[in-house]
CSV table of N, CA and C in Angstrom, one decimal:
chain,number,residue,atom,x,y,z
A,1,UNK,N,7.1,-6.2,-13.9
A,1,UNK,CA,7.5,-6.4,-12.5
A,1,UNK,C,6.6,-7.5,-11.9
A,2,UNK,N,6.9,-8.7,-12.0
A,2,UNK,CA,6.1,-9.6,-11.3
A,2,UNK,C,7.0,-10.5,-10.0
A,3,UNK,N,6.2,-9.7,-9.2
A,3,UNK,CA,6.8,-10.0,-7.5
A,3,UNK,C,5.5,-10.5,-6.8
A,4,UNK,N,5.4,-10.9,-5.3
A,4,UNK,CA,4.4,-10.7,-4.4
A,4,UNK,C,3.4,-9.5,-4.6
A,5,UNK,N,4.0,-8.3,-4.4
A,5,UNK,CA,3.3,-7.4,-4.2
A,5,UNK,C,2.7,-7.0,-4.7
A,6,UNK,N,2.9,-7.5,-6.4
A,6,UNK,CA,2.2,-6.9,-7.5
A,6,UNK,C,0.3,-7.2,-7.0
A,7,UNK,N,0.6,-8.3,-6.3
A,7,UNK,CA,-0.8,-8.9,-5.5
A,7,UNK,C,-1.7,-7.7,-5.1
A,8,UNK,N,-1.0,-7.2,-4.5
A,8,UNK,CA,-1.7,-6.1,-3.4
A,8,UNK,C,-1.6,-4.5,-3.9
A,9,UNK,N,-1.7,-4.2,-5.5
A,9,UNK,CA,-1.8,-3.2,-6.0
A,9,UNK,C,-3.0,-2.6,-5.7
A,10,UNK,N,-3.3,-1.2,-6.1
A,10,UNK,CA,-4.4,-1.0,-6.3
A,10,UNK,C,-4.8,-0.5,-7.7
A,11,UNK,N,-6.0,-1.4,-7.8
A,11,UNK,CA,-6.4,-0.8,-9.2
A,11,UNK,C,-7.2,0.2,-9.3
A,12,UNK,N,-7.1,1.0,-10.3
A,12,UNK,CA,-7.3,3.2,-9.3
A,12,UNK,C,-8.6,3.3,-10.5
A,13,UNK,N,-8.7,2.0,-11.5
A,13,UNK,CA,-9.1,2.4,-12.7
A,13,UNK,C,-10.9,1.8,-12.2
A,14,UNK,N,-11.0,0.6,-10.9
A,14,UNK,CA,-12.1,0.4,-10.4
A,14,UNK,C,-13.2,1.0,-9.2
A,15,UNK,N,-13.6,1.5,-9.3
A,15,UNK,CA,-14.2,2.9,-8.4
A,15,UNK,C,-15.7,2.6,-8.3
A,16,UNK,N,-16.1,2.9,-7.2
A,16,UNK,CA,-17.9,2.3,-7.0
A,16,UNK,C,-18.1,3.2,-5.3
A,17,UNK,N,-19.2,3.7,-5.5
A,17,UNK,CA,-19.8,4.4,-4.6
A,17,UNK,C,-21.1,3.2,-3.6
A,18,UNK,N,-20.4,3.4,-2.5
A,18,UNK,CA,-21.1,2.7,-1.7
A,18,UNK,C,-21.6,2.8,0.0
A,19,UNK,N,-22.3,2.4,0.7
A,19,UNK,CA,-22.5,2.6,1.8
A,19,UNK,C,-21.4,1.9,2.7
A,20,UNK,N,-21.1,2.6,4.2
A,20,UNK,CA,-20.2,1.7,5.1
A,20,UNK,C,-20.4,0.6,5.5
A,21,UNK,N,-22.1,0.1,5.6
A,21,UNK,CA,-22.5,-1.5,5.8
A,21,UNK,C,-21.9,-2.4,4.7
A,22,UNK,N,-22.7,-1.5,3.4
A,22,UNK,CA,-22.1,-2.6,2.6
A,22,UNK,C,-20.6,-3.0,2.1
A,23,UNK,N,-20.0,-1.9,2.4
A,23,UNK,CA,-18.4,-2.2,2.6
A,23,UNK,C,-17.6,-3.1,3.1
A,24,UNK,N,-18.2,-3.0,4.6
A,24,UNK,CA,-18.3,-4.1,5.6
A,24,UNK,C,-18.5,-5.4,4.6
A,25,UNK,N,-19.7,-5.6,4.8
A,25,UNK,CA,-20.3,-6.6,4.3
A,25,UNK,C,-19.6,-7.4,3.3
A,26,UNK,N,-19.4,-6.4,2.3
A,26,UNK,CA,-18.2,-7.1,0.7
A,26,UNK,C,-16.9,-7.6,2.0
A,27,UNK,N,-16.5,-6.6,2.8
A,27,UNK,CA,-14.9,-7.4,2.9
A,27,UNK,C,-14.9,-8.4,3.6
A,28,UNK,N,-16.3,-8.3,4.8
A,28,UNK,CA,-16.2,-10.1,5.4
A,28,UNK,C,-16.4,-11.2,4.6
A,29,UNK,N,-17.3,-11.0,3.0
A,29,UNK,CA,-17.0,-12.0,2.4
A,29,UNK,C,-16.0,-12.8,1.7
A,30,UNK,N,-15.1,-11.2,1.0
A,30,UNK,CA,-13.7,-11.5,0.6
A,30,UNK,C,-12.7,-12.1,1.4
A,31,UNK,N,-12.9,-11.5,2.6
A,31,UNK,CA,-12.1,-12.5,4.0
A,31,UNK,C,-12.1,-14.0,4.4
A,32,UNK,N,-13.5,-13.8,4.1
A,32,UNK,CA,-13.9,-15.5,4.4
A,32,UNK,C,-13.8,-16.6,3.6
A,33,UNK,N,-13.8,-15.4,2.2
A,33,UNK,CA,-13.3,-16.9,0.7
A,33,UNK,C,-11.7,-17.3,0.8
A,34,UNK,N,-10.8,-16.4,1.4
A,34,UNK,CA,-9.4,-16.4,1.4
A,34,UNK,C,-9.3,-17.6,2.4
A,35,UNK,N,-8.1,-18.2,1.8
A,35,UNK,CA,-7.6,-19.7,2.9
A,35,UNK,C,-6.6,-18.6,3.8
A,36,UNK,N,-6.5,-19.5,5.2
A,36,UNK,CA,-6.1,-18.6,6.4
A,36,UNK,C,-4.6,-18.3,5.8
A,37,UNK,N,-3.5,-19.0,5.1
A,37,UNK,CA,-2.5,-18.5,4.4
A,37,UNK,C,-2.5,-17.4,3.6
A,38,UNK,N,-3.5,-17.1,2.6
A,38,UNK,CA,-3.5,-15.9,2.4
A,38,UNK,C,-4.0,-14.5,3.1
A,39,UNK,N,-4.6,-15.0,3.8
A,39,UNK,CA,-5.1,-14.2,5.2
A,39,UNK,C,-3.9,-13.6,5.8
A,40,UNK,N,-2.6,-14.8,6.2
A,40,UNK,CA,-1.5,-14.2,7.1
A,40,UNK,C,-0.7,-13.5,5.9
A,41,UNK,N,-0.8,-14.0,5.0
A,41,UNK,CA,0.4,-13.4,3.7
A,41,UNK,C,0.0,-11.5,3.5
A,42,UNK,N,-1.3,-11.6,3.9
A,42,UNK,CA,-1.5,-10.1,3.6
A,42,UNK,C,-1.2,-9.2,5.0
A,43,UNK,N,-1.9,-9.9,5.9
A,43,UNK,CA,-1.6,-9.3,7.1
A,43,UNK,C,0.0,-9.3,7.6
A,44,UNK,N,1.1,-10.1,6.7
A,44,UNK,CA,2.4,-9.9,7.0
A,44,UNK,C,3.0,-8.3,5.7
A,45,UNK,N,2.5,-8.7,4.7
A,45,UNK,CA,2.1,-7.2,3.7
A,45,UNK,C,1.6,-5.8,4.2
A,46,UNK,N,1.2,-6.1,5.1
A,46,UNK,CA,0.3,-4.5,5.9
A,46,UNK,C,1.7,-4.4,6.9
A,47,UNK,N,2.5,-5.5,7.5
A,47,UNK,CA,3.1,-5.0,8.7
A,47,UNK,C,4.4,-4.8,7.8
A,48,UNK,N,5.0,-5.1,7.1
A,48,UNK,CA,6.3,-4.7,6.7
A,48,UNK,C,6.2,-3.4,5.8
A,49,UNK,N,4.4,-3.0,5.2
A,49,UNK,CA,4.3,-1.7,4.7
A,49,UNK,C,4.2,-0.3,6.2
A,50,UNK,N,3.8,-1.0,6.9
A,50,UNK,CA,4.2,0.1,7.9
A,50,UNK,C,5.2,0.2,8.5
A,51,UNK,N,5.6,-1.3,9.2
A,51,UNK,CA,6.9,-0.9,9.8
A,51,UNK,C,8.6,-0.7,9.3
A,52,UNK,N,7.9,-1.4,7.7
A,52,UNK,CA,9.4,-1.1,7.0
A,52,UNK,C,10.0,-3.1,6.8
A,53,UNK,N,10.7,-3.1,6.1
A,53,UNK,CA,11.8,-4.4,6.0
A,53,UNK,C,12.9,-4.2,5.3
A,54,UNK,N,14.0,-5.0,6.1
A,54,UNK,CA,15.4,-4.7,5.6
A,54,UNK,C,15.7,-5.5,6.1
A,55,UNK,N,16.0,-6.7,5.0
A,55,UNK,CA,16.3,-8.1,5.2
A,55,UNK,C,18.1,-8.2,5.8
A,56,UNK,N,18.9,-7.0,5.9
A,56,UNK,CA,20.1,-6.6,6.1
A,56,UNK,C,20.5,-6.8,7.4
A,57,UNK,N,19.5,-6.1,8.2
A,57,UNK,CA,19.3,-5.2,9.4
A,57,UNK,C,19.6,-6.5,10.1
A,58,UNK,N,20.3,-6.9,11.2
A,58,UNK,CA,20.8,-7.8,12.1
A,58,UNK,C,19.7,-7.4,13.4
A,59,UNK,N,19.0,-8.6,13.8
A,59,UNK,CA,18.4,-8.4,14.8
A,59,UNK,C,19.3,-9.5,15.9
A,60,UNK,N,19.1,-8.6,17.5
A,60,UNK,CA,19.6,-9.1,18.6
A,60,UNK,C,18.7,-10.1,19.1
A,61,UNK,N,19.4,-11.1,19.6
A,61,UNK,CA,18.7,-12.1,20.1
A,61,UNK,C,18.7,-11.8,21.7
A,62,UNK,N,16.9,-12.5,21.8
A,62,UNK,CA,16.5,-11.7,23.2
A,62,UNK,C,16.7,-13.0,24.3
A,63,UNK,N,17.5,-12.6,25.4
A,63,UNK,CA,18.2,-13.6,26.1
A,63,UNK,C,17.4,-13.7,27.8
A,64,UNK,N,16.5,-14.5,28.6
A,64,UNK,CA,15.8,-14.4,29.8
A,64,UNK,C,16.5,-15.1,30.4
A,65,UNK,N,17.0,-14.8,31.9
A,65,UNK,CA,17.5,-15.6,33.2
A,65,UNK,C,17.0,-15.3,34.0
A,66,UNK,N,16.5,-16.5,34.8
A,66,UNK,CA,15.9,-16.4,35.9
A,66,UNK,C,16.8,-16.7,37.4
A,67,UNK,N,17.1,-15.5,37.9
A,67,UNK,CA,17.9,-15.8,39.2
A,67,UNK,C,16.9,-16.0,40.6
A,68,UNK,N,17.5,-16.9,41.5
A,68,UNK,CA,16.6,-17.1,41.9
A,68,UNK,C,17.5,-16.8,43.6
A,69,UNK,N,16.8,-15.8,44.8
A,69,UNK,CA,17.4,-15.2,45.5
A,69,UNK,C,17.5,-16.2,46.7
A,70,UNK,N,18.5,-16.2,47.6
A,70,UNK,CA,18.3,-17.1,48.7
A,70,UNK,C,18.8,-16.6,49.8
């Protein structure tokens, strides 16, 4: 199965005990080597694993008028 997602597996087989600074620390580095595209590609990955995607689903288009009273 080679898709996007396969990207953002987790590998269960790599495991390391560590403090919460240093955690920190490792993922602002990781963050900072990433180009801002893959930056948004993941942060678009976190929002369609929570809020779901269904390329099907018909969205309404959102329509503003401004009346103006006299």
């Amino acid at each position: 199965m080679n898709s996007k997602n396969d990207r953002y597996r987790i590998d269960r087989t790599a495991f390391s005990i560590t403090t919460v600074e240093d955690a920190h620390t490792t993922d602002k580095v990781f963050w900072r080597s990433t180009t801002p595209e893959e930056r948004l590609e993941a942060l678009e990955n976190l929002r369609q694993t929570i809020y779901g995607y269904d390329p099907a689903l018909a969205r309404l288009q959102r329509v503003l008028e401004v009346i103006e009273r006299k």
